[in-house]
Amino acid sequence: MRKTFLITLTIFALTLISCEKFALEESVDTGETSESNGNVTLQITEAEISHFKRITYSIFRNGGKVKNINQQSPSSTFGAATFALTEGDYQAVVIGHNGEGNATISSPEKITFYKNKTTDTFCYYESFHVTEDNLRKDITPHRVTGMFTPAIY
């Protein structure tokens, strides 16, 4: 009995320390405006939105993540995210991709994907300053990886 308990406890402990940790405060798009009282909107240009089916928006301030929103196509708000931010300097990282699961953005320099698989991936980064006025940014993510699919004719 004791041996079974120790094996079960070991498996549980290994599972906890070996898996990728996802931030609990992440929000998932539910089809509503991201934050109804928001003052900063990031809108992906119409031409680029057709290239991917998942988008992760992360907002950083002073080296720490302050907001995170995940969206999946189709959704009425797919391609636009609104955040309620206080006055100050921020960095935005937006990742669009066609993989399974959401991208995890730990910092502007560290991004991981579900099961470490990358497909067509697009990235946008910008530093910006928030004032009392509403801020709307039209953004264009740029391709950073492509998926190679051979076709036999």
PDB file of C-alpha atoms in Angstrom:
ATOM      1  CA  MET A   1       0.000   0.000   0.000  1.00  0.00           C
ATOM      2  CA  ARG A   2       2.802   2.381   0.919  1.00  0.00           C
ATOM      3  CA  LYS A   3       4.649   1.600  -2.330  1.00  0.00           C
ATOM      4  CA  THR A   4       1.518   2.408  -4.397  1.00  0.00           C
ATOM      5  CA  PHE A   5       1.075   5.677  -2.513  1.00  0.00           C
ATOM      6  CA  LEU A   6       4.706   6.711  -3.127  1.00  0.00           C
ATOM      7  CA  ILE A   7       4.485   5.865  -6.845  1.00  0.00           C
ATOM      8  CA  THR A   8       1.246   7.856  -7.186  1.00  0.00           C
ATOM      9  CA  LEU A   9       2.733  10.801  -5.292  1.00  0.00           C
ATOM     10  CA  THR A  10       5.875  10.735  -7.471  1.00  0.00           C
ATOM     11  CA  ILE A  11       3.848  10.685 -10.694  1.00  0.00           C
ATOM     12  CA  PHE A  12       1.715  13.571  -9.444  1.00  0.00           C
ATOM     13  CA  ALA A  13       4.785  15.623  -8.454  1.00  0.00           C
ATOM     14  CA  LEU A  14       6.493  14.988 -11.806  1.00  0.00           C
ATOM     15  CA  THR A  15       3.343  16.016 -13.647  1.00  0.00           C
ATOM     16  CA  LEU A  16       3.173  19.299 -11.749  1.00  0.00           C
ATOM     17  CA  ILE A  17       6.788  20.275 -12.369  1.00  0.00           C
ATOM     18  CA  SER A  18       7.123  19.047 -15.953  1.00  0.00           C
ATOM     19  CA  CYS A  19       4.118  20.653 -17.629  1.00  0.00           C
ATOM     20  CA  GLU A  20       4.067  24.139 -19.103  1.00  0.00           C
ATOM     21  CA  LYS A  21       2.512  26.548 -16.637  1.00  0.00           C
ATOM     22  CA  PHE A  22      -0.277  28.737 -17.946  1.00  0.00           C
ATOM     23  CA  ALA A  23      -1.138  32.008 -16.247  1.00  0.00           C
ATOM     24  CA  LEU A  24      -4.425  31.720 -14.390  1.00  0.00           C
ATOM     25  CA  GLU A  25      -5.343  35.352 -14.997  1.00  0.00           C
ATOM     26  CA  GLU A  26      -5.535  34.865 -18.761  1.00  0.00           C
ATOM     27  CA  SER A  27      -8.884  35.752 -20.232  1.00  0.00           C
ATOM     28  CA  VAL A  28     -10.465  34.084 -23.211  1.00  0.00           C
ATOM     29  CA  ASP A  29     -12.551  35.966 -25.746  1.00  0.00           C
ATOM     30  CA  THR A  30     -16.228  35.146 -25.305  1.00  0.00           C
ATOM     31  CA  GLY A  31     -17.501  37.138 -28.257  1.00  0.00           C
ATOM     32  CA  GLU A  32     -17.989  40.299 -26.203  1.00  0.00           C
ATOM     33  CA  THR A  33     -15.786  43.393 -26.199  1.00  0.00           C
ATOM     34  CA  SER A  34     -12.609  42.485 -24.347  1.00  0.00           C
ATOM     35  CA  GLU A  35     -13.048  45.106 -21.644  1.00  0.00           C
ATOM     36  CA  SER A  36     -16.146  47.258 -21.975  1.00  0.00           C
ATOM     37  CA  ASN A  37     -14.611  50.214 -20.130  1.00  0.00           C
ATOM     38  CA  GLY A  38     -11.365  49.945 -22.097  1.00  0.00           C
ATOM     39  CA  ASN A  39      -9.409  52.906 -23.380  1.00  0.00           C
ATOM     40  CA  VAL A  40      -6.866  51.119 -25.632  1.00  0.00           C
ATOM     41  CA  THR A  41      -7.917  49.140 -28.718  1.00  0.00           C
ATOM     42  CA  LEU A  42      -5.631  47.043 -30.904  1.00  0.00           C
ATOM     43  CA  GLN A  43      -7.214  46.266 -34.300  1.00  0.00           C
ATOM     44  CA  ILE A  44      -5.541  43.915 -36.786  1.00  0.00           C
ATOM     45  CA  THR A  45      -5.847  45.126 -40.366  1.00  0.00           C
ATOM     46  CA  GLU A  46      -8.490  43.369 -42.455  1.00  0.00           C
ATOM     47  CA  ALA A  47      -5.958  42.113 -45.011  1.00  0.00           C
ATOM     48  CA  GLU A  48      -3.963  40.229 -42.363  1.00  0.00           C
ATOM     49  CA  ILE A  49      -6.791  38.735 -40.315  1.00  0.00           C
ATOM     50  CA  SER A  50      -7.445  35.942 -42.830  1.00  0.00           C
ATOM     51  CA  HIS A  51      -3.960  34.453 -42.337  1.00  0.00           C
ATOM     52  CA  PHE A  52      -4.531  32.932 -38.897  1.00  0.00           C
ATOM     53  CA  LYS A  53      -7.210  31.370 -36.688  1.00  0.00           C
ATOM     54  CA  ARG A  54      -5.869  32.160 -33.194  1.00  0.00           C
ATOM     55  CA  ILE A  55      -4.652  35.442 -31.709  1.00  0.00           C
ATOM     56  CA  THR A  56      -3.006  36.149 -28.364  1.00  0.00           C
ATOM     57  CA  TYR A  57      -2.693  39.752 -27.168  1.00  0.00           C
ATOM     58  CA  SER A  58      -0.389  40.486 -24.212  1.00  0.00           C
ATOM     59  CA  ILE A  59       0.265  43.855 -22.612  1.00  0.00           C
ATOM     60  CA  PHE A  60       3.403  44.416 -20.512  1.00  0.00           C
ATOM     61  CA  ARG A  61       4.450  47.213 -18.175  1.00  0.00           C
ATOM     62  CA  ASN A  62       7.749  47.524 -16.294  1.00  0.00           C
ATOM     63  CA  GLY A  63       8.750  43.999 -17.320  1.00  0.00           C
ATOM     64  CA  GLY A  64       5.571  42.281 -16.109  1.00  0.00           C
ATOM     65  CA  LYS A  65       2.465  41.095 -17.920  1.00  0.00           C
ATOM     66  CA  VAL A  66      -0.608  43.140 -16.985  1.00  0.00           C
ATOM     67  CA  LYS A  67      -3.223  41.926 -19.497  1.00  0.00           C
ATOM     68  CA  ASN A  68      -3.686  38.892 -21.738  1.00  0.00           C
ATOM     69  CA  ILE A  69      -6.500  38.036 -24.159  1.00  0.00           C
ATOM     70  CA  ASN A  70      -6.865  34.958 -26.371  1.00  0.00           C
ATOM     71  CA  GLN A  71      -9.187  34.855 -29.372  1.00  0.00           C
ATOM     72  CA  GLN A  72     -10.181  32.115 -31.777  1.00  0.00           C
ATOM     73  CA  SER A  73     -11.849  32.456 -35.161  1.00  0.00           C
ATOM     74  CA  PRO A  74     -14.738  32.732 -35.817  1.00  0.00           C
ATOM     75  CA  SER A  75     -15.762  35.329 -33.263  1.00  0.00           C
ATOM     76  CA  SER A  76     -17.505  38.669 -33.605  1.00  0.00           C
ATOM     77  CA  THR A  77     -14.518  40.419 -31.999  1.00  0.00           C
ATOM     78  CA  PHE A  78     -11.792  38.344 -33.689  1.00  0.00           C
ATOM     79  CA  GLY A  79      -8.962  40.694 -34.615  1.00  0.00           C
ATOM     80  CA  ALA A  80      -9.784  43.457 -32.130  1.00  0.00           C
ATOM     81  CA  ALA A  81      -8.984  43.664 -28.424  1.00  0.00           C
ATOM     82  CA  THR A  82      -9.799  46.465 -26.004  1.00  0.00           C
ATOM     83  CA  PHE A  83      -7.956  46.961 -22.721  1.00  0.00           C
ATOM     84  CA  ALA A  84      -8.554  49.199 -19.701  1.00  0.00           C
ATOM     85  CA  LEU A  85      -5.091  50.589 -18.923  1.00  0.00           C
ATOM     86  CA  THR A  86      -3.977  53.325 -16.559  1.00  0.00           C
ATOM     87  CA  GLU A  87      -1.753  56.145 -17.754  1.00  0.00           C
ATOM     88  CA  GLY A  88       1.827  55.053 -18.458  1.00  0.00           C
ATOM     89  CA  ASP A  89       4.213  53.278 -20.823  1.00  0.00           C
ATOM     90  CA  TYR A  90       3.351  49.801 -22.114  1.00  0.00           C
ATOM     91  CA  GLN A  91       4.491  47.187 -24.611  1.00  0.00           C
ATOM     92  CA  ALA A  92       2.072  45.149 -26.722  1.00  0.00           C
ATOM     93  CA  VAL A  93       2.872  41.724 -28.156  1.00  0.00           C
ATOM     94  CA  VAL A  94       0.356  40.175 -30.545  1.00  0.00           C
ATOM     95  CA  ILE A  95       0.781  36.648 -31.915  1.00  0.00           C
ATOM     96  CA  GLY A  96      -1.442  35.272 -34.677  1.00  0.00           C
ATOM     97  CA  HIS A  97      -1.076  31.628 -35.712  1.00  0.00           C
ATOM     98  CA  ASN A  98      -2.808  28.536 -37.046  1.00  0.00           C
ATOM     99  CA  GLY A  99      -1.659  26.055 -34.424  1.00  0.00           C
ATOM    100  CA  GLU A 100      -3.704  24.216 -31.861  1.00  0.00           C
ATOM    101  CA  GLY A 101      -4.033  25.858 -28.464  1.00  0.00           C
ATOM    102  CA  ASN A 102      -3.086  29.383 -27.455  1.00  0.00           C
ATOM    103  CA  ALA A 103       0.378  30.882 -27.551  1.00  0.00           C
ATOM    104  CA  THR A 104       1.849  31.586 -24.123  1.00  0.00           C
ATOM    105  CA  ILE A 105       3.611  34.949 -23.983  1.00  0.00           C
ATOM    106  CA  SER A 106       5.742  35.033 -20.818  1.00  0.00           C
ATOM    107  CA  SER A 107       7.600  38.192 -21.814  1.00  0.00           C
ATOM    108  CA  PRO A 108       8.066  40.162 -25.034  1.00  0.00           C
ATOM    109  CA  GLU A 109      11.122  37.953 -25.682  1.00  0.00           C
ATOM    110  CA  LYS A 110       9.666  34.553 -24.685  1.00  0.00           C
ATOM    111  CA  ILE A 111       6.758  32.952 -26.508  1.00  0.00           C
ATOM    112  CA  THR A 112       5.842  29.266 -26.458  1.00  0.00           C
ATOM    113  CA  PHE A 113       3.227  27.327 -28.369  1.00  0.00           C
ATOM    114  CA  TYR A 114       0.932  24.450 -27.469  1.00  0.00           C
ATOM    115  CA  LYS A 115       3.000  21.233 -27.526  1.00  0.00           C
ATOM    116  CA  ASN A 116       5.908  23.334 -28.892  1.00  0.00           C
ATOM    117  CA  LYS A 117       4.510  23.117 -32.422  1.00  0.00           C
ATOM    118  CA  THR A 118       4.675  26.155 -34.666  1.00  0.00           C
ATOM    119  CA  THR A 119       2.829  26.720 -37.918  1.00  0.00           C
ATOM    120  CA  ASP A 120       2.210  29.923 -39.834  1.00  0.00           C
ATOM    121  CA  THR A 121       3.032  32.506 -37.183  1.00  0.00           C
ATOM    122  CA  PHE A 122       2.678  36.284 -37.277  1.00  0.00           C
ATOM    123  CA  CYS A 123       4.024  38.725 -34.688  1.00  0.00           C
ATOM    124  CA  TYR A 124       3.518  42.371 -33.765  1.00  0.00           C
ATOM    125  CA  TYR A 125       5.386  44.345 -31.096  1.00  0.00           C
ATOM    126  CA  GLU A 126       5.144  48.002 -30.153  1.00  0.00           C
ATOM    127  CA  SER A 127       5.835  50.270 -27.203  1.00  0.00           C
ATOM    128  CA  PHE A 128       3.216  52.944 -26.584  1.00  0.00           C
ATOM    129  CA  HIS A 129       2.156  55.559 -24.044  1.00  0.00           C
ATOM    130  CA  VAL A 130      -1.364  55.678 -22.600  1.00  0.00           C
ATOM    131  CA  THR A 131      -2.880  59.022 -21.611  1.00  0.00           C
ATOM    132  CA  GLU A 132      -6.386  59.975 -20.494  1.00  0.00           C
ATOM    133  CA  ASP A 133      -7.564  59.879 -24.123  1.00  0.00           C
ATOM    134  CA  ASN A 134      -8.714  56.726 -25.882  1.00  0.00           C
ATOM    135  CA  LEU A 135      -6.037  55.106 -28.037  1.00  0.00           C
ATOM    136  CA  ARG A 136      -6.766  53.012 -31.123  1.00  0.00           C
ATOM    137  CA  LYS A 137      -3.958  51.276 -32.990  1.00  0.00           C
ATOM    138  CA  ASP A 138      -4.376  49.595 -36.362  1.00  0.00           C
ATOM    139  CA  ILE A 139      -1.718  46.907 -36.373  1.00  0.00           C
ATOM    140  CA  THR A 140      -0.195  44.660 -39.022  1.00  0.00           C
ATOM    141  CA  PRO A 141       1.479  41.504 -37.683  1.00  0.00           C
ATOM    142  CA  HIS A 142       4.409  40.291 -39.788  1.00  0.00           C
ATOM    143  CA  ARG A 143       5.084  36.677 -40.726  1.00  0.00           C
ATOM    144  CA  VAL A 144       7.887  35.175 -38.660  1.00  0.00           C
ATOM    145  CA  THR A 145       7.503  31.492 -39.602  1.00  0.00           C
ATOM    146  CA  GLY A 146       5.803  29.650 -42.416  1.00  0.00           C
ATOM    147  CA  MET A 147       4.555  26.117 -42.747  1.00  0.00           C
ATOM    148  CA  PHE A 148       5.937  24.033 -45.592  1.00  0.00           C
ATOM    149  CA  THR A 149       3.418  21.636 -47.098  1.00  0.00           C
ATOM    150  CA  PRO A 150       4.560  19.585 -50.098  1.00  0.00           C
ATOM    151  CA  ALA A 151       1.929  18.970 -52.753  1.00  0.00           C
ATOM    152  CA  ILE A 152       2.067  15.987 -55.068  1.00  0.00           C
ATOM    153  CA  TYR A 153       0.574  16.566 -58.510  1.00  0.00           C
TER     154      TYR A 153
END
